[in-house]
Amino acid sequence: MATAGDMFPSGAPGLADSMSIHGSTEKLSPSAVNRIMMEFLMYFGRALLIFYPVYLTGYLGLSISWVVLCMVMVTWWKKNRQWKDARIGGAIHFLDNETSVVNKELHSALQMASWVHFPDFEKVEWLNKVLEQAWPFFGMYMEKLLKENIQPAIRLSSSALKMFTFTKVHFGHLPLRITGMKAYTDEVDHREVVLDLNICYESDVDIDAEVQPPIKAGVKGLKLQGMMRVILEPLIGQAPLIGGVTFFFIRRPTLQINWTGMTNLLDSPGFSSLSEGTIMDIIASLMVLPNRMCIPLIDQVKVDQMRFPLPRGVVRVHLLEARDLVAKDTYMMGLVKGKSDPYATLRVGNRQVKSKTVKENLHPRWNEVYEFVVHEAPGQELELEMYDEDTDKDDSLGTFNLDFGEVKKKIEMDQWFPLEGVQNGEVHLKLQWFSLKSDPELLRESSDGLACAMLAVYLDNASNLPKDHSEMTEHQKHKKPAKEARLTNRAATLNSYVEFAIDKDVKKSKVAYASKDPKWEEGFTFFVHNVKTQQLMIQVKEHEKKTQLGIFNLPLSRLLNTSDMTLDQRFVLERSGANSQIQLKATLRILTVEKPPPTIILNPPPQDKKQMPQTNQGGKAPASTPAVATSSSAALSPNATSTPSTASCDKQSRSDEIWRPPPSTPNMRRYDSQSLLSDNSIASSRFDLSDGASYPEAISKHQGSFGEIQLTVRYASLRNKLIVLVNSCRNLFRTSENGTDSYVRLYFLPDQTWIHRKRTQAKKRTVNPVFNHKFEFDVSLQEAQTRKLDVSVKNGKMFHSRERKDIGMVMIDLSQLELAKGVTEWYELTLPGLKL
């Protein structure tokens, strides 16, 4: 954990003095005392406003009915006002966002196909016609499967289900529909075909079952939606051209079931989520990554390689902090706003983890690290959900999804991500992509307790397992008492499972019923921290009594000396039968960080001297903004600034500027001050009173980023208006120990007069201000695409100073944006030509 001295440099003593330190050395600055006093007075005033009418009623001897009547009237007025505000706000929101609102309603109400919204998804009506024609035969196959395979398995799973019988199986007349299909051509092997299918199954299925007479259960109608990935591999040069088919859900699908019979109780609100969640867990154990369904088409294909291929890599996720979260806790009937008790859940495929809860904090810090195995990239996503912990039901604080294909491409990402579904809130994540290598020389054990390798285990089958604990070796069988022998002969069935463990990481296989030679065909992954000392413990156990049927210990150091760091063989079980064996495949892979792609620098063509950019008066300003290394996670704080190490220039930049690849932040554009902050931009600021003066000394000597601003630019075609929404800024340059009093000034070039000057309200004492201020311009779409936006963030405190008020600027060329769809991006602030 970083100390206070690490997070706040010694060069800012005023900031350190304003901090509250526990102990005898506690200090508060005058501004902090004033802020605390103002908050106290506001709380006192609210309490007085509530309780004084009650006191006055008692003092005058009036009836308590007057107090109740006033409270009812005030409550009615507030509810009516909220209803009117909601109607007006909804109408304004529809006018401003008619395209997105219509698309959302069509998607939810009419269930439009995914290819309508996403151009890379294709319409496959021909495939839906094939499914419609073949659906009756699919129903016949499923009826046979349920009665001949599923029904016996259910009877063996529990003694209470020995009479379970499917009495009616009908999969209805509505077939499964594919609403969109995407075929991957990049980042896939040339011997495979990868398809993503958006499936929608709204069925009139009718299935009845008899659990025990007269108890009956059934399902009449279900709805299943999700994205299924289909992999056709390997491609071969002979019929049938495809070696096998693998299909699975990348993320957990959504499921709704209409129960009948005795299970109709599960349709009630208290049980519906529980029952559907349980069934989803069963589906996830079969068809959600890392689990797959495989159909081999030729004999030469190995089922274990299809069902459990080696993962693509490992992603290490650092959950560092969050900021500006929504306050969900309120007091005194909502008059006093509190804070939140935030925690985060992270889900990748079928695995979910939960962070610790930070009490009463809208800017929580976790500094927790999680590691996830990635089986498909692109495709597999990190699903992050933020909640406010409550005693009854936790409130949502926002969600965020990130495709691991982005992390794989950039190797490392360290940035703030906006939370979706809420008004404000951001989460700070650091993600690292680790490739899996089979070279033992790359092994580097971590000193901070993180994994250095990954172990993949494929459990195939076992043979000649003992029926119970008494049947061990052949020598023990001869000495067994006659009574135990009779009991053993009665035990005709054996239900077994396998338990794997590396230290405290324990995983169990599914149960194989009624077999001394069980087949599991499952895969497991483990993170390894010390290859030389850790070992894989394997225990075969009986299902009901949990008795041990055999064990085997595999030292992980043994894999370092094998070919391809893999063992694929049958192992003799200890403390088991005379010929009891287990077949499994263990593969060890080293976690390594590959170097990011090198920076490409293109030499610009020579141009006339007249087009060379002007240097500043000091003669020391470089042609481009210098790159600053990203700060480490140990010293990150909401007040600390970090600048990505690369910068990208616009296509219309000056000729002497170098071009670098885009930054690692996908939602942020960086523009060089000399290239995009043109002469028009500087001229447009001449109407400010402080123009022509020099920058403050602190700004002139600052090395690094001046902050970022988030803007939303879109064109409302129904109203023929260009809408610019100034959302917020982050990591602004700190002008005082209490933060920065900032506002945003905007010009719609080429309009540069004082009348056309737009500005927001000033936000005081913060380096992460939230404005949410909207500006509208009456202009046609064609004209808007020929103009530019000149945006400047200014210091609102320096009214009587002759120094310049600019904190940072950015010039946005609207011809480079898709105004009809709307764009929301982060832009980095820079300053042109610092005057010393």
PDB file of C-alpha atoms in Angstrom, residues 2-10:
ATOM      1  CA  ALA A   2       1.229   3.436  -0.865  1.00  0.00           C
ATOM      2  CA  THR A   3       1.756   5.845   1.993  1.00  0.00           C
ATOM      3  CA  ALA A   4       0.544   9.407   2.062  1.00  0.00           C
ATOM      4  CA  GLY A   5       4.001  10.590   1.200  1.00  0.00           C
ATOM      5  CA  ASP A   6       4.030   8.394  -1.885  1.00  0.00           C
ATOM      6  CA  MET A   7       0.705   9.677  -3.180  1.00  0.00           C
ATOM      7  CA  PHE A   8       1.335  13.358  -2.496  1.00  0.00           C
ATOM      8  CA  PRO A   9       4.758  14.733  -3.379  1.00  0.00           C
ATOM      9  CA  SER A  10       6.717  16.824  -0.983  1.00  0.00           C
TER      10      SER A  10
END
